[in-house]
Amino acid sequence: GYPVRTNHHDCWLDYRSLVTKQFIAQHKGKPAMQRAETLLNHLTKELDLPKSRSGLCWAVGKTLVFFKQEAYEVLQAQRLKLRGGEATKIQALWKMILTRRGYLRKVACAIKCQALMRGKIARKLTQGKREQRAAAKIGAFGRRCIARMRYTKTMRYCIRIQARMRGILGRIRAKEYRLFVKAAKIQAFYRMKVQSRFYSGLRAAIHRAQHRIRTRAAVSQMRRLRAQAQEVGAIVSKLQAAQDHNQHLSQENDRLQSDIIQLRSHNVKLTKDVEALKSKIEAHDDELKTAKAAHAEELASQTQALEEKAAAATAKAVAIAEAAAKEKAQY
């Protein structure tokens, strides 16, 4: 059986110290089960772990890692050996740190004593050097004042000589510059005259060319306008004929409208007459019953005939008006 059992993560944490850092970095992000199995395969090759009759002395399950007693003892021995070596290194480093601290304290005390003695000696030497430096400064200041007075006097003479020479050279250059400016003005005036003559001739030639071009363009435009005038005359005549026809249709439409109005007024008049006759018939109903029947039939027939005539006249007028509107729209 497997007497020793642990989970994947604890197996990786316990035995990863037996492999190199490069191996740990390569398998850092992998699943815990895969890391544990890869680690044990690597340690089996490196440490030559003992094997049982059935095969390896360890097994990796879904949640746990199983070890035989022999393999577990070998791994633990290597682990304890490594831990002992590392603990020895840590102890040696800590002892070195303590010893170094004591040494540094002693060195600091010695340096402090040396500094005090050197400071005392340096203060004595500095006092003497200060006195020498003060004497040297006083002498240098006196020599500097004398040299400065001599230098100032010499510079004053040099400045006067330079000003005299610069004045002479400046007057010579000013004279030459005035001659140069006058020559430039003469050249500019001559060039202006030449350019003015050339420009005047060029402008005259341009005016003549423009006059000829505009004359030809005006002649061609006049010809086109004459041709267009003839076409416009034909169009105007057609338009005048269309307007006359339209006026005739408008007059015919007005006449039909007046006929319709007259027929409507006549129809209204007849309607009023029928109503008056009806009122008279009703007033004399008792006396003229038989006459009323005959007269009513005659009146109904006349009314129907008049309505038919009015409807026919109205339809004719509407048809004429529509025809006139269509012709007007076409023109």
Tab-separated table of C-alpha atoms in Angstrom:
chain	number	residue	atom	x	y	z
A	1	GLY	CA	0.000	0.000	0.000
A	2	TYR	CA	0.905	3.678	0.176
A	3	PRO	CA	1.283	4.657	3.840
A	4	VAL	CA	2.128	8.329	3.140
A	5	ARG	CA	-0.491	10.556	1.497
A	6	THR	CA	-0.616	14.300	0.806
A	7	ASN	CA	-2.472	16.659	-1.557
A	8	HIS	CA	-1.030	18.029	-4.794
A	9	HIS	CA	-0.303	21.561	-3.541
A	10	ASP	CA	1.509	20.395	-0.374
A	11	CYS	CA	3.562	17.937	-2.425
A	12	TRP	CA	4.664	20.747	-4.739
A	13	LEU	CA	5.538	23.054	-1.801
A	14	ASP	CA	7.455	20.316	0.106
A	15	TYR	CA	9.651	18.997	-2.707
A	16	ARG	CA	10.092	21.923	-5.118
A	17	SER	CA	13.204	22.899	-3.161
A	18	LEU	CA	14.932	19.773	-4.586
A	19	VAL	CA	14.779	21.084	-8.189
A	20	THR	CA	16.212	24.119	-9.931
A	21	LYS	CA	14.574	27.552	-10.149
A	22	GLN	CA	14.277	27.188	-13.925
A	23	PHE	CA	12.197	24.036	-13.512
A	24	ILE	CA	9.917	25.832	-11.003
A	25	ALA	CA	9.446	28.789	-13.366
A	26	GLN	CA	8.534	26.497	-16.293
A	27	HIS	CA	5.730	24.749	-14.331
A	28	LYS	CA	4.484	27.682	-12.263
A	29	GLY	CA	1.149	28.328	-13.966
A	30	LYS	CA	0.143	24.695	-14.607
A	31	PRO	CA	-2.551	22.786	-12.637
A	32	ALA	CA	-1.550	21.359	-9.256
A	33	MET	CA	-2.008	17.717	-10.325
A	34	GLN	CA	0.152	18.129	-13.442
A	35	ARG	CA	2.860	20.006	-11.494
A	36	ALA	CA	3.021	17.286	-8.819
A	37	GLU	CA	3.279	14.471	-11.385
A	38	THR	CA	5.979	16.307	-13.408
A	39	LEU	CA	7.934	17.059	-10.224
A	40	LEU	CA	7.889	13.415	-9.073
A	41	ASN	CA	8.973	12.162	-12.516
A	42	HIS	CA	11.897	14.603	-12.466
A	43	LEU	CA	12.902	13.601	-8.898
A	44	THR	CA	12.666	9.886	-9.814
A	45	LYS	CA	15.264	10.457	-12.553
A	46	GLU	CA	17.483	12.773	-10.477
A	47	LEU	CA	17.450	10.880	-7.127
A	48	ASP	CA	16.967	7.364	-8.522
A	49	LEU	CA	14.044	6.611	-6.252
A	50	PRO	CA	13.546	2.900	-5.435
A	51	LYS	CA	10.883	1.038	-7.367
A	52	SER	CA	8.509	-1.680	-6.229
A	53	ARG	CA	7.669	-4.867	-8.047
A	54	SER	CA	4.537	-3.310	-9.519
A	55	GLY	CA	6.351	-0.211	-10.821
A	56	LEU	CA	6.853	3.278	-9.332
A	57	CYS	CA	6.902	3.811	-5.601
A	58	TRP	CA	4.501	6.764	-5.852
A	59	ALA	CA	1.183	7.535	-7.541
A	60	VAL	CA	-0.788	10.714	-8.322
A	61	GLY	CA	-4.543	10.597	-7.827
A	62	LYS	CA	-7.258	13.165	-8.507
A	63	THR	CA	-6.879	14.868	-5.112
A	64	LEU	CA	-3.907	13.176	-3.347
A	65	VAL	CA	-0.351	11.990	-3.968
A	66	PHE	CA	0.575	8.526	-2.600
A	67	PHE	CA	4.120	7.480	-1.546
A	68	LYS	CA	5.729	4.173	-0.658
A	69	GLN	CA	7.710	4.233	2.585
A	70	GLU	CA	11.071	3.801	0.796
A	71	ALA	CA	10.482	6.687	-1.629
A	72	TYR	CA	9.163	8.920	1.131
A	73	GLU	CA	12.258	8.281	3.276
A	74	VAL	CA	14.618	9.087	0.360
A	75	LEU	CA	12.759	12.336	-0.430
A	76	GLN	CA	12.638	13.367	3.231
A	77	ALA	CA	16.361	12.598	3.672
A	78	GLN	CA	17.222	14.799	0.689
A	79	ARG	CA	14.891	17.487	1.966
A	80	LEU	CA	16.361	17.420	5.509
A	81	LYS	CA	19.891	17.450	4.075
A	82	LEU	CA	19.076	20.496	1.994
A	83	ARG	CA	17.375	22.216	4.936
A	84	GLY	CA	20.401	21.521	7.173
A	85	GLY	CA	22.752	23.073	4.622
A	86	GLU	CA	20.562	26.113	4.202
A	87	ALA	CA	20.195	26.508	7.986
A	88	THR	CA	24.005	26.404	8.345
A	89	LYS	CA	24.298	29.129	5.702
A	90	ILE	CA	21.722	31.284	7.493
A	91	GLN	CA	23.514	30.838	10.858
A	92	ALA	CA	26.871	31.715	9.279
A	93	LEU	CA	25.360	34.806	7.664
A	94	TRP	CA	23.794	35.940	10.961
A	95	LYS	CA	27.060	35.408	12.865
A	96	MET	CA	28.880	37.380	10.182
A	97	ILE	CA	26.343	40.196	10.574
A	98	LEU	CA	26.812	40.319	14.379
A	99	THR	CA	30.615	40.247	14.079
A	100	ARG	CA	30.546	42.958	11.438
A	101	ARG	CA	28.368	45.176	13.601
A	102	GLY	CA	30.855	44.906	16.483
A	103	TYR	CA	33.745	45.613	14.147
A	104	LEU	CA	31.970	48.624	12.665
A	105	ARG	CA	31.303	50.048	16.159
A	106	LYS	CA	35.013	49.724	17.016
A	107	VAL	CA	36.003	51.270	13.694
A	108	ALA	CA	33.577	54.153	14.277
A	109	CYS	CA	35.070	54.811	17.732
A	110	ALA	CA	38.605	54.755	16.313
A	111	ILE	CA	37.602	57.067	13.475
A	112	LYS	CA	35.980	59.454	15.946
A	113	CYS	CA	39.171	59.641	18.054
A	114	GLN	CA	41.289	60.142	14.954
A	115	ALA	CA	38.929	62.856	13.752
A	116	LEU	CA	39.178	64.721	17.053
A	117	MET	CA	42.966	64.704	16.981
A	118	ARG	CA	43.115	65.619	13.322
A	119	GLY	CA	40.625	68.408	13.921
A	120	LYS	CA	42.815	69.910	16.644
A	121	ILE	CA	45.912	69.731	14.439
A	122	ALA	CA	43.995	71.066	11.432
A	123	ARG	CA	42.665	74.037	13.422
A	124	LYS	CA	46.210	75.032	14.333
A	125	LEU	CA	47.400	74.715	10.742
A	126	THR	CA	44.310	76.552	9.480
A	127	GLN	CA	44.902	79.502	11.781
A	128	GLY	CA	48.419	79.943	10.419
A	129	LYS	CA	47.193	79.579	6.826
A	130	ARG	CA	44.447	82.144	7.469
A	131	GLU	CA	47.000	84.665	8.628
A	132	GLN	CA	49.178	83.996	5.579
A	133	ARG	CA	46.135	84.236	3.296
A	134	ALA	CA	45.059	87.562	4.856
A	135	ALA	CA	48.530	89.027	4.335
A	136	ALA	CA	48.547	87.769	0.738
A	137	LYS	CA	45.114	89.288	0.118
A	138	ILE	CA	46.218	92.673	1.461
A	139	GLY	CA	49.293	92.653	-0.776
A	140	ALA	CA	47.285	91.482	-3.775
A	141	PHE	CA	44.670	94.190	-3.179
A	142	GLY	CA	47.353	96.888	-3.162
A	143	ARG	CA	48.986	95.521	-6.313
A	144	ARG	CA	45.564	95.194	-7.951
A	145	CYS	CA	44.695	98.831	-7.232
A	146	ILE	CA	47.979	100.020	-8.745
A	147	ALA	CA	47.583	97.780	-11.806
A	148	ARG	CA	43.980	98.832	-12.231
A	149	MET	CA	44.905	102.514	-12.232
A	150	ARG	CA	47.575	101.862	-14.861
A	151	TYR	CA	45.162	99.747	-16.924
A	152	THR	CA	42.400	102.383	-16.747
A	153	LYS	CA	44.752	105.103	-17.929
A	154	THR	CA	46.054	102.931	-20.786
A	155	MET	CA	42.485	101.987	-21.811
A	156	ARG	CA	41.458	105.646	-21.873
A	157	TYR	CA	44.298	106.477	-24.303
A	158	CYS	CA	43.477	103.415	-26.445
A	159	ILE	CA	39.770	104.353	-26.606
A	160	ARG	CA	40.620	107.864	-27.782
A	161	ILE	CA	42.912	106.502	-30.515
A	162	GLN	CA	40.262	103.951	-31.584
A	163	ALA	CA	37.551	106.635	-31.685
A	164	ARG	CA	39.742	108.859	-33.863
A	165	MET	CA	40.498	106.038	-36.290
A	166	ARG	CA	36.872	104.859	-36.359
A	167	GLY	CA	35.714	108.399	-37.118
A	168	ILE	CA	38.093	108.645	-40.073
A	169	LEU	CA	37.067	105.206	-41.411
A	170	GLY	CA	33.346	105.975	-40.826
A	171	ARG	CA	33.519	109.201	-42.820
A	172	ILE	CA	35.255	107.393	-45.678
A	173	ARG	CA	32.619	104.641	-45.666
A	174	ALA	CA	29.781	107.212	-45.484
A	175	LYS	CA	31.153	108.979	-48.532
A	176	GLU	CA	31.362	105.710	-50.438
A	177	TYR	CA	27.839	104.761	-49.305
A	178	ARG	CA	26.392	108.063	-50.563
A	179	LEU	CA	28.033	107.454	-53.956
A	180	PHE	CA	26.595	103.917	-53.984
A	181	VAL	CA	23.078	105.179	-53.132
A	182	LYS	CA	23.180	107.798	-55.885
A	183	ALA	CA	24.373	105.222	-58.432
A	184	ALA	CA	21.575	102.851	-57.338
A	185	LYS	CA	18.981	105.624	-57.781
A	186	ILE	CA	20.275	106.407	-61.284
A	187	GLN	CA	20.137	102.715	-62.229
A	188	ALA	CA	16.649	102.335	-60.802
A	189	PHE	CA	15.418	105.431	-62.717
A	190	TYR	CA	16.898	104.116	-65.975
A	191	ARG	CA	15.354	100.675	-65.450
A	192	MET	CA	12.003	102.333	-64.644
A	193	LYS	CA	12.127	104.268	-67.918
A	194	VAL	CA	12.930	101.123	-69.925
A	195	GLN	CA	10.177	99.130	-68.231
A	196	SER	CA	7.693	102.011	-68.688
A	197	ARG	CA	8.374	102.147	-72.432
A	198	PHE	CA	8.034	98.374	-72.758
A	199	TYR	CA	4.823	98.383	-70.682
A	200	SER	CA	3.274	101.237	-72.721
A	201	GLY	CA	3.939	99.376	-76.004
A	202	LEU	CA	2.649	96.120	-74.581
A	203	ARG	CA	-0.503	97.820	-73.255
A	204	ALA	CA	-1.195	99.451	-76.661
A	205	ALA	CA	-0.752	96.087	-78.420
A	206	ILE	CA	-3.085	94.442	-75.924
A	207	HIS	CA	-5.734	97.143	-76.482
A	208	ARG	CA	-5.549	96.674	-80.258
A	209	ALA	CA	-5.808	92.881	-79.917
A	210	GLN	CA	-8.742	93.223	-77.512
A	211	HIS	CA	-10.516	95.632	-79.908
A	212	ARG	CA	-10.168	93.200	-82.822
A	213	ILE	CA	-11.288	90.215	-80.739
A	214	ARG	CA	-14.274	92.122	-79.339
A	215	THR	CA	-15.254	93.315	-82.858
A	216	ARG	CA	-15.253	89.753	-84.184
A	217	ALA	CA	-17.189	88.542	-81.153
A	218	ALA	CA	-19.772	91.338	-81.578
A	219	VAL	CA	-20.264	90.481	-85.270
A	220	SER	CA	-20.776	86.800	-84.519
A	221	GLN	CA	-23.099	87.644	-81.635
A	222	MET	CA	-25.144	89.982	-83.898
A	223	ARG	CA	-25.583	87.177	-86.399
A	224	ARG	CA	-26.736	84.805	-83.685
A	225	LEU	CA	-29.161	87.429	-82.319
A	226	ARG	CA	-30.686	87.949	-85.772
A	227	ALA	CA	-31.234	84.196	-86.168
A	228	GLN	CA	-32.709	84.054	-82.691
A	229	ALA	CA	-34.964	87.049	-83.481
A	230	GLN	CA	-36.442	85.200	-86.443
A	231	GLU	CA	-37.117	82.170	-84.255
A	232	VAL	CA	-38.634	84.383	-81.558
A	233	GLY	CA	-40.968	86.013	-84.153
A	234	ALA	CA	-42.305	82.598	-85.155
A	235	ILE	CA	-42.770	81.630	-81.514
A	236	VAL	CA	-44.530	84.949	-80.777
A	237	SER	CA	-46.923	84.434	-83.681
A	238	LYS	CA	-47.743	80.935	-82.436
A	239	LEU	CA	-48.230	82.296	-78.950
A	240	GLN	CA	-50.534	85.031	-80.242
A	241	ALA	CA	-52.658	82.456	-82.114
A	242	ALA	CA	-52.851	80.326	-78.987
A	243	GLN	CA	-53.882	83.361	-76.921
A	244	ASP	CA	-56.642	84.220	-79.445
A	245	HIS	CA	-57.926	80.655	-79.350
A	246	ASN	CA	-57.810	80.706	-75.566
A	247	GLN	CA	-59.733	83.992	-75.510
A	248	HIS	CA	-62.359	82.506	-77.812
A	249	LEU	CA	-62.712	79.491	-75.506
A	250	SER	CA	-63.005	81.803	-72.502
A	251	GLN	CA	-65.792	83.767	-74.170
A	252	GLU	CA	-67.594	80.509	-75.065
A	253	ASN	CA	-67.207	79.351	-71.422
A	254	ASP	CA	-68.654	82.664	-70.144
A	255	ARG	CA	-71.594	82.346	-72.515
A	256	LEU	CA	-72.275	78.791	-71.315
A	257	GLN	CA	-72.032	79.914	-67.708
A	258	SER	CA	-74.619	82.645	-68.347
A	259	ASP	CA	-76.920	80.090	-70.062
A	260	ILE	CA	-76.597	77.796	-67.035
A	261	ILE	CA	-77.486	80.663	-64.706
A	262	GLN	CA	-80.539	81.580	-66.827
A	263	LEU	CA	-81.717	77.945	-66.861
A	264	ARG	CA	-81.328	77.724	-63.114
A	265	SER	CA	-83.327	80.949	-62.594
A	266	HIS	CA	-86.015	79.682	-64.956
A	267	ASN	CA	-86.100	76.402	-63.025
A	268	VAL	CA	-86.509	78.302	-59.747
A	269	LYS	CA	-89.295	80.384	-61.250
A	270	LEU	CA	-91.092	77.263	-62.428
A	271	THR	CA	-90.676	75.721	-58.984
A	272	LYS	CA	-92.275	78.782	-57.409
A	273	ASP	CA	-95.134	78.623	-59.897
A	274	VAL	CA	-95.690	74.925	-59.041
A	275	GLU	CA	-95.798	75.707	-55.360
A	276	ALA	CA	-98.315	78.529	-55.961
A	277	LEU	CA	-100.518	76.230	-58.024
A	278	LYS	CA	-100.336	73.584	-55.311
A	279	SER	CA	-101.454	76.086	-52.689
A	280	LYS	CA	-104.374	77.162	-54.882
A	281	ILE	CA	-105.326	73.516	-55.512
A	282	GLU	CA	-105.259	72.789	-51.776
A	283	ALA	CA	-107.461	75.873	-51.088
A	284	HIS	CA	-110.047	74.729	-53.648
A	285	ASP	CA	-109.613	71.019	-53.017
A	286	ASP	CA	-113.190	70.392	-52.022
A	287	GLU	CA	-114.572	72.048	-55.114
A	288	LEU	CA	-112.116	70.869	-57.795
A	289	LYS	CA	-111.076	67.329	-56.784
A	290	THR	CA	-111.411	65.902	-60.234
A	291	ALA	CA	-109.791	68.980	-61.867
A	292	LYS	CA	-106.939	68.792	-59.373
A	293	ALA	CA	-106.029	65.254	-60.353
A	294	ALA	CA	-105.932	66.078	-64.055
A	295	HIS	CA	-104.026	69.313	-63.521
A	296	ALA	CA	-101.508	67.602	-61.169
A	297	GLU	CA	-100.673	64.969	-63.771
A	298	GLU	CA	-100.165	67.642	-66.431
A	299	LEU	CA	-98.008	69.722	-64.086
A	300	ALA	CA	-95.849	66.694	-63.128
A	301	SER	CA	-95.189	65.870	-66.779
A	302	GLN	CA	-94.208	69.483	-67.544
A	303	THR	CA	-91.915	69.613	-64.480
A	304	GLN	CA	-90.125	66.423	-65.532
A	305	ALA	CA	-89.620	67.723	-69.044
A	306	LEU	CA	-88.157	70.990	-67.734
A	307	GLU	CA	-85.817	69.184	-65.345
A	308	GLU	CA	-84.573	66.941	-68.139
A	309	LYS	CA	-83.906	70.002	-70.319
A	310	ALA	CA	-82.060	71.739	-67.429
A	311	ALA	CA	-79.941	68.624	-66.705
A	312	ALA	CA	-79.052	68.252	-70.393
A	313	ALA	CA	-78.063	71.941	-70.603
A	314	THR	CA	-75.973	71.661	-67.435
A	315	ALA	CA	-74.108	68.545	-68.696
A	316	LYS	CA	-73.428	70.257	-72.039
A	317	ALA	CA	-72.059	73.348	-70.296
A	318	VAL	CA	-69.801	71.256	-68.041
A	319	ALA	CA	-68.449	69.282	-71.044
A	320	ILE	CA	-67.667	72.519	-72.926
A	321	ALA	CA	-65.956	73.984	-69.852
A	322	GLU	CA	-63.779	70.864	-69.415
A	323	ALA	CA	-62.778	70.897	-73.107
A	324	ALA	CA	-61.855	74.580	-72.829
A	325	ALA	CA	-59.769	73.917	-69.711
A	326	LYS	CA	-57.897	71.050	-71.427
A	327	GLU	CA	-57.060	73.189	-74.477
A	328	LYS	CA	-55.939	76.021	-72.223
A	329	ALA	CA	-53.685	73.664	-70.285
A	330	GLN	CA	-52.156	72.302	-73.510
A	331	TYR	CA	-51.311	75.816	-74.766
